[in-house]
Short mmCIF file of C-alpha atoms in Angstrom, two decimals:
data_model
loop_
_atom_site.label_atom_id
_atom_site.label_comp_id
_atom_site.label_asym_id
_atom_site.label_seq_id
_atom_site.Cartn_x
_atom_site.Cartn_y
_atom_site.Cartn_z
CA MET A 15 0.00 0.00 0.00
CA SER A 16 1.82 3.10 -1.11
CA LEU A 17 1.17 6.67 -0.20
CA THR A 18 1.64 8.89 -3.22
CA ARG A 19 2.06 12.60 -3.51
CA GLN A 20 -0.72 14.31 -5.38
CA GLY A 21 -0.87 17.42 -7.48
CA THR A 22 -1.73 20.89 -6.26
CA CYS A 23 -5.43 20.54 -7.05
CA LEU A 24 -6.06 19.21 -3.55
CA SER A 25 -5.65 22.56 -1.91
CA ARG A 26 -8.68 23.80 -3.83
CA SER A 27 -11.20 21.59 -2.11
CA GLN A 28 -13.12 23.22 0.64
CA PHE A 29 -15.52 20.53 1.71
CA GLY A 30 -15.80 16.78 1.51
CA VAL A 31 -12.78 14.58 1.10
CA LEU A 32 -10.79 13.82 -1.99
CA TYR A 33 -9.95 10.24 -2.72
CA ARG A 34 -8.46 8.55 -5.63
CA HIS A 35 -9.53 4.97 -6.11
CA ALA A 36 -10.90 4.17 -2.65
CA VAL A 37 -12.80 1.09 -1.53
CA PRO A 38 -14.79 0.41 1.64
CA MET A 39 -12.85 -1.60 4.22
CA GLY A 40 -13.67 -5.30 4.10
CA THR A 41 -11.89 -6.47 7.23
CA THR A 42 -13.23 -6.55 10.74
CA ALA A 43 -11.47 -5.16 13.78
CA LYS A 44 -10.66 -8.71 14.87
CA GLU A 45 -9.05 -9.54 11.54
CA GLU A 46 -6.99 -6.37 11.65
CA MET A 47 -5.89 -7.20 15.18
CA ASN A 48 -4.85 -10.72 14.25
CA LYS A 49 -2.93 -9.42 11.23
CA PHE A 50 -1.11 -6.97 13.49
CA TRP A 51 -0.03 -9.66 15.93
CA ALA A 52 0.87 -12.18 13.23
CA LYS A 53 3.09 -9.64 11.48
CA ASN A 54 4.82 -8.39 14.60
CA ASN A 55 5.39 -11.83 16.05
CA LYS A 56 6.82 -13.04 12.74
CA LEU A 57 9.25 -10.14 12.67
CA ASN A 58 10.27 -11.04 16.23
CA ARG A 59 9.84 -7.47 17.32
CA PRO A 60 10.39 -6.79 21.00
CA MET A 61 7.34 -5.62 22.93
CA SER A 62 7.46 -1.99 23.94
CA PRO A 63 8.71 -1.70 27.50
CA HIS A 64 6.34 1.12 28.18
CA VAL A 65 5.80 0.20 31.84
CA THR A 66 9.51 0.47 32.55
CA VAL A 67 10.20 3.67 30.61
CA TYR A 68 6.95 5.65 30.50
CA LYS A 69 6.29 7.98 33.41
CA TRP A 70 3.56 6.54 35.59
CA SER A 71 0.52 8.71 36.15
CA VAL A 72 -2.38 8.48 38.59
CA PRO A 73 -4.88 7.47 35.89
CA MET A 74 -2.51 4.73 34.72
CA MET A 75 -2.10 3.36 38.22
CA MET A 76 -5.80 3.51 38.91
CA SER A 77 -6.55 1.70 35.69
CA ILE A 78 -4.27 -1.23 36.39
CA SER A 79 -5.51 -1.28 39.99
CA HIS A 80 -9.04 -1.62 38.69
CA ARG A 81 -7.92 -4.65 36.76
CA GLY A 82 -5.90 -5.97 39.68
CA THR A 83 -8.73 -5.66 42.21
CA GLY A 84 -11.10 -7.28 39.72
CA LEU A 85 -8.80 -10.25 39.27
CA GLY A 86 -8.18 -10.50 43.00
CA LEU A 87 -11.89 -10.44 43.83
CA SER A 88 -12.59 -13.07 41.16
CA ALA A 89 -9.87 -15.28 42.58
CA GLY A 90 -11.37 -14.89 46.04
CA VAL A 91 -14.87 -15.76 44.87
CA SER A 92 -13.64 -18.79 42.94
CA ALA A 93 -11.57 -19.97 45.91
CA PHE A 94 -14.61 -19.60 48.17
CA ALA A 95 -16.81 -21.52 45.74
CA LEU A 96 -14.25 -24.33 45.45
CA LEU A 97 -13.89 -24.61 49.21
CA ALA A 98 -17.68 -24.75 49.55
CA LEU A 99 -17.72 -27.73 47.20
CA VAL A 100 -14.77 -29.52 48.77
CA LEU A 101 -14.88 -28.91 52.54
CA PRO A 102 -17.15 -31.19 54.58
CA GLY A 103 -18.28 -28.79 57.32
CA SER A 104 -20.65 -25.83 57.19
CA TYR A 105 -19.70 -22.15 56.93
CA PRO A 106 -20.74 -21.20 60.48
CA TYR A 107 -18.71 -24.17 61.74
CA TYR A 108 -15.51 -23.01 60.05
CA LEU A 109 -16.13 -19.38 60.95
CA ASP A 110 -16.46 -20.23 64.65
CA LEU A 111 -13.46 -22.54 64.38
CA ILE A 112 -11.28 -19.71 63.08
CA HIS A 113 -12.72 -17.20 65.52
CA SER A 114 -11.93 -19.43 68.49
CA GLN A 115 -8.24 -19.58 67.61
CA SER A 116 -5.82 -17.19 69.24
CA PHE A 117 -5.13 -15.45 65.94
CA GLY A 118 -8.85 -15.72 65.08
CA PRO A 119 -10.16 -12.16 65.52
CA ALA A 120 -7.09 -10.74 63.79
CA LEU A 121 -7.63 -13.05 60.85
CA ILE A 122 -11.30 -12.13 60.68
CA GLY A 123 -10.36 -8.44 60.72
CA LEU A 124 -7.93 -9.11 57.92
CA ALA A 125 -10.65 -10.90 55.95
CA LYS A 126 -12.99 -7.93 56.37
CA PHE A 127 -10.28 -5.59 55.13
CA GLY A 128 -9.37 -7.98 52.32
CA ILE A 129 -12.94 -7.89 51.08
CA ALA A 130 -13.84 -4.27 51.81
CA PHE A 131 -10.81 -2.56 50.30
CA PRO A 132 -10.69 -4.14 46.82
CA LEU A 133 -14.48 -4.34 46.60
CA SER A 134 -15.03 -0.67 47.39
CA TYR A 135 -12.19 0.47 45.11
CA HIS A 136 -13.43 -1.67 42.24
CA THR A 137 -17.02 -0.53 42.80
CA PHE A 138 -16.29 3.19 42.94
CA ASN A 139 -13.87 3.05 40.03
CA GLY A 140 -16.43 0.91 38.21
CA ILE A 141 -18.96 3.73 38.54
CA ARG A 142 -16.29 6.06 37.15
CA HIS A 143 -15.93 3.69 34.19
CA LEU A 144 -19.68 3.68 33.63
CA CYS A 145 -19.64 7.49 33.53
CA TRP A 146 -16.98 7.31 30.81
CA ASP A 147 -19.10 4.78 28.96
CA SER A 148 -21.92 7.31 28.89
CA GLY A 149 -19.50 9.80 27.38
CA LYS A 150 -18.87 12.01 30.38
CA GLY A 151 -15.77 13.03 32.27
CA PHE A 152 -13.00 12.70 29.70
CA LYS A 153 -11.35 16.09 30.18
CA ILE A 154 -8.04 15.64 31.93
CA PRO A 155 -8.96 17.68 35.05
CA GLU A 156 -12.15 15.62 35.27
CA VAL A 157 -10.21 12.38 34.97
CA TYR A 158 -7.95 13.36 37.84
CA GLY A 159 -10.81 14.80 39.89
CA SER A 160 -12.97 11.71 39.62
CA GLY A 161 -9.90 9.59 40.27
CA TYR A 162 -9.07 11.27 43.56
CA THR A 163 -12.74 11.11 44.54
CA VAL A 164 -12.67 7.35 44.02
CA ILE A 165 -9.55 7.02 46.17
CA VAL A 166 -10.99 9.11 49.02
CA LEU A 167 -14.31 7.24 48.94
CA THR A 168 -12.48 3.92 48.95
CA VAL A 169 -10.43 4.82 52.02
CA LEU A 170 -13.46 6.13 53.92
CA THR A 171 -15.64 3.14 53.02
CA THR A 172 -12.94 0.65 53.95
CA ILE A 173 -12.38 2.26 57.35
CA ALA A 174 -16.12 2.30 58.02
CA ALA A 175 -16.53 -1.31 56.89
CA VAL A 176 -13.68 -2.66 59.00
CA ALA A 177 -14.85 -0.72 62.03
CA TYR A 178 -18.49 -1.78 61.67
CA LYS A 179 -19.63 -4.78 63.63
CA GLY A 180 -23.13 -5.97 62.95
CA ALA A 181 -25.52 -8.25 64.81
CA ALA A 182 -25.90 -11.59 63.09
CA MET B 1 -9.96 0.09 13.18
CA ALA B 2 -6.89 0.40 10.99
CA ALA B 3 -6.98 3.34 8.63
CA ILE B 4 -4.63 4.42 5.88
CA VAL B 5 -4.78 8.03 4.87
CA ARG B 6 -2.66 9.65 2.23
CA ILE B 7 0.17 11.68 3.70
CA SER B 8 -0.48 14.42 1.17
CA SER B 9 -3.97 14.92 2.51
CA LEU B 10 -2.44 15.58 5.90
CA CYS B 11 -0.04 18.11 4.46
CA HIS B 12 -2.60 20.00 2.44
CA ARG B 13 -5.61 19.97 4.66
CA GLY B 14 -4.17 19.46 8.09
CA VAL B 15 -5.31 16.98 10.64
CA LYS B 16 -8.94 18.12 10.95
CA PRO B 17 -10.42 16.00 8.12
CA LEU B 18 -9.02 12.93 9.84
CA PHE B 19 -11.63 13.41 12.48
CA HIS B 20 -14.42 13.03 10.00
CA ARG B 21 -15.25 9.43 10.69
CA SER B 22 -16.24 8.82 7.13
CA SER B 23 -12.75 9.58 5.87
CA LEU B 24 -11.28 6.81 8.02
CA LEU B 25 -13.42 4.09 6.51
CA LEU B 26 -11.86 4.12 3.09
CA ARG B 27 -8.70 2.43 2.07
CA PRO B 28 -6.91 3.86 -0.96
CA LEU B 29 -5.77 1.32 -3.55
CA GLY B 30 -2.09 1.03 -4.28
CA VAL B 31 -2.37 2.16 -7.88
CA GLN B 32 -0.07 5.03 -8.81
CA GLN B 33 -1.45 7.74 -11.05
CA LYS B 34 0.32 10.43 -12.96
CA ASP B 35 0.21 13.80 -11.31
CA GLN B 36 -1.50 15.30 -14.30
CA ASP B 37 -4.67 13.31 -13.72
CA ARG B 38 -7.32 15.52 -12.33
CA PRO B 39 -8.55 14.14 -9.03
CA TYR B 40 -12.28 13.93 -8.80
CA GLN B 41 -14.22 14.95 -5.78
CA LEU B 42 -16.51 12.54 -4.05
CA THR B 43 -19.65 14.54 -3.71
CA ALA B 44 -21.52 11.85 -1.84
CA ARG B 45 -20.39 11.67 1.77
CA ILE B 46 -19.66 8.08 2.65
CA HIS B 47 -20.98 7.37 6.10
CA GLY B 48 -19.90 4.74 8.57
CA SER B 49 -23.21 2.93 8.57
CA PRO B 50 -22.91 -0.84 8.60
CA SER B 51 -25.02 -1.27 5.48
CA LEU B 52 -22.18 0.03 3.32
CA TYR B 53 -19.66 -2.50 4.58
CA SER B 54 -18.89 -5.52 2.52
CA GLY B 55 -18.47 -8.42 4.97
CA SER B 56 -19.05 -6.26 8.01
CA GLY B 57 -19.80 -9.11 10.39
CA SER B 58 -22.28 -9.42 13.22
CA LYS B 59 -23.31 -7.15 16.06
CA ALA B 60 -22.01 -9.70 18.57
CA ALA B 61 -19.19 -7.53 19.90
CA SER B 62 -21.44 -4.53 20.35
CA LEU B 63 -24.10 -6.57 22.12
CA HIS B 64 -21.44 -8.11 24.35
CA TRP B 65 -20.26 -4.64 25.35
CA THR B 66 -23.80 -3.56 26.22
CA GLY B 67 -24.37 -6.79 28.12
CA GLU B 68 -21.28 -6.16 30.21
CA ARG B 69 -22.55 -2.70 31.22
CA VAL B 70 -26.03 -4.03 32.01
CA VAL B 71 -24.62 -6.71 34.32
CA SER B 72 -22.38 -4.12 36.00
CA VAL B 73 -25.37 -1.91 36.76
CA MET B 74 -27.34 -4.89 38.06
CA LEU B 75 -24.47 -5.76 40.36
CA LEU B 76 -24.50 -2.20 41.68
CA ALA B 77 -28.19 -2.54 42.49
CA LEU B 78 -27.69 -5.94 44.14
CA GLY B 79 -25.38 -4.44 46.75
CA PRO B 80 -27.96 -2.39 48.66
CA ALA B 81 -30.56 -5.07 47.90
CA ALA B 82 -28.42 -7.68 49.65
CA TYR B 83 -28.16 -5.40 52.66
CA TYR B 84 -31.84 -4.48 52.96
CA ILE B 85 -33.65 -7.59 51.68
CA PRO B 86 -31.32 -10.56 52.14
CA GLY B 87 -32.64 -13.98 51.14
CA PRO B 88 -32.48 -16.75 48.54
CA ALA B 89 -33.62 -14.55 45.66
CA ILE B 90 -30.75 -12.12 46.21
CA ASP B 91 -28.35 -14.99 46.95
CA TYR B 92 -28.90 -16.66 43.59
CA SER B 93 -29.02 -13.34 41.74
CA LEU B 94 -25.69 -12.43 43.28
CA ALA B 95 -24.23 -15.80 42.37
CA ALA B 96 -25.26 -15.33 38.75
CA ALA B 97 -24.30 -11.67 38.43
CA ILE B 98 -20.92 -12.03 40.16
CA THR B 99 -19.98 -15.10 38.12
CA LEU B 100 -20.99 -13.49 34.83
CA HIS B 101 -19.28 -10.17 35.60
CA SER B 102 -16.12 -12.05 36.60
CA HIS B 103 -16.26 -14.27 33.54
CA TRP B 104 -16.55 -11.38 31.12
CA GLY B 105 -13.99 -9.32 33.01
CA ILE B 106 -11.37 -12.04 32.98
CA GLY B 107 -12.28 -12.64 29.32
CA GLN B 108 -11.19 -9.08 28.55
CA VAL B 109 -7.91 -9.60 30.38
CA LEU B 110 -7.23 -12.77 28.38
CA THR B 111 -8.06 -10.96 25.15
CA ASP B 112 -5.58 -8.23 26.02
CA TYR B 113 -2.62 -10.38 26.92
CA ILE B 114 -2.95 -13.68 25.10
CA HIS B 115 -2.35 -13.86 21.36
CA GLY B 116 -2.39 -16.71 18.90
CA GLU B 117 -5.35 -18.82 17.76
CA SER B 118 -4.72 -21.95 19.84
CA LYS B 119 -3.54 -20.15 22.99
CA ILE B 120 -6.67 -18.01 23.00
CA LYS B 121 -8.86 -21.10 22.61
CA VAL B 122 -7.18 -22.93 25.50
CA ALA B 123 -7.34 -19.89 27.78
CA ASN B 124 -11.01 -19.31 27.11
CA ALA B 125 -11.79 -22.99 27.67
CA CYS B 126 -10.05 -22.87 31.06
CA LEU B 127 -11.94 -19.70 31.93
CA PHE B 128 -15.24 -21.31 31.01
CA LEU B 129 -14.40 -24.27 33.25
CA LEU B 130 -13.45 -21.97 36.13
CA SER B 131 -16.63 -19.91 35.81
CA THR B 132 -18.78 -23.03 35.67
CA VAL B 133 -17.20 -24.47 38.81
CA THR B 134 -17.48 -21.09 40.55
CA PHE B 135 -21.17 -20.78 39.74
CA ALA B 136 -21.78 -24.39 40.81
CA GLY B 137 -19.96 -23.79 44.08
CA LEU B 138 -21.89 -20.62 44.85
CA CYS B 139 -25.23 -22.29 44.09
CA TYR B 140 -24.26 -25.25 46.23
CA PHE B 141 -23.40 -22.85 49.03
CA ASN B 142 -26.73 -21.06 48.63
CA HIS B 143 -28.64 -24.33 48.68
CA ASN B 144 -26.76 -26.39 51.26
CA ASP B 145 -25.28 -23.73 53.48
CA VAL B 146 -26.29 -20.33 54.83
CA GLY B 147 -26.19 -18.45 51.53
CA ILE B 148 -24.11 -15.47 50.39
CA CYS B 149 -25.99 -12.69 52.22
CA LYS B 150 -26.00 -14.56 55.53
CA ALA B 151 -22.34 -15.51 55.11
CA VAL B 152 -21.31 -11.87 54.78
CA ALA B 153 -23.53 -10.88 57.72
CA LEU B 154 -21.98 -13.61 59.87
CA LEU B 155 -18.45 -12.54 59.01
CA TRP B 156 -19.25 -8.97 59.95
CA SER B 157 -20.84 -10.00 63.24
CA LYS B 158 -17.66 -11.56 64.63
#
């Protein structure tokens, strides 16, 4: 596919676009993506180091944290589901068993934190994502503003959740 | 979507026309013409509507995207619901919504980092297995044990 220089007539057009011999694209995004990877893998090109050389920003860190908390929560849910299938006793039994140990309350506190922190971060940042999906909040100051709001809300919610003790 | 735009168009008209979506949907052929040929102007604006695509494919990806957002919103609603009206209905709804949200979320991660026909297939098969077992485990817990809502309440009562 070559890019050719054209004559001076182009500068005369004021509206519409000038094309010479153009066809509608017949490939899907998926096909284009596969072509990209096939070509670059074949050429044995090194992957851009980006994470090691590009300056980290708050939005970048929040984005990967969103992914990280999501994966962590999924792992936790799957682990819980597997244990439910495999362990013989009931949930209240194991909960009381852990609680009665010397390290019990500390472990339970850790569990509450381990659930509350990633869940609240992922939830609040998820709402931020949904706002973007509706088209709002893309200006850079807005991105940073909403980002800091998410962080503050996460910290407050986590503290409240860990401190809260309900009546079963 | 990959787009190839003539460099000369950038030089003469600047970057602005690139933002007309229609201009990005055409791929110039590789035929070289003499400079004396008068270029003709396309008077009909070519729009990005799917009907003009040859072999455009299905709406599956778009529907998937919408489905992901719908499940996310449902999960947001299930939070307060689980707190105020705990019970089997919420327990099973949570099991379904969490598993589906997780499944699609991990699916996106796999799509981002795994490349190559067979590797993608294997990864997605493993994910499907994991999600199935997870959903089975959660339903089993809801049916044979205290259920998700009660489990969280119990943890927070200690």
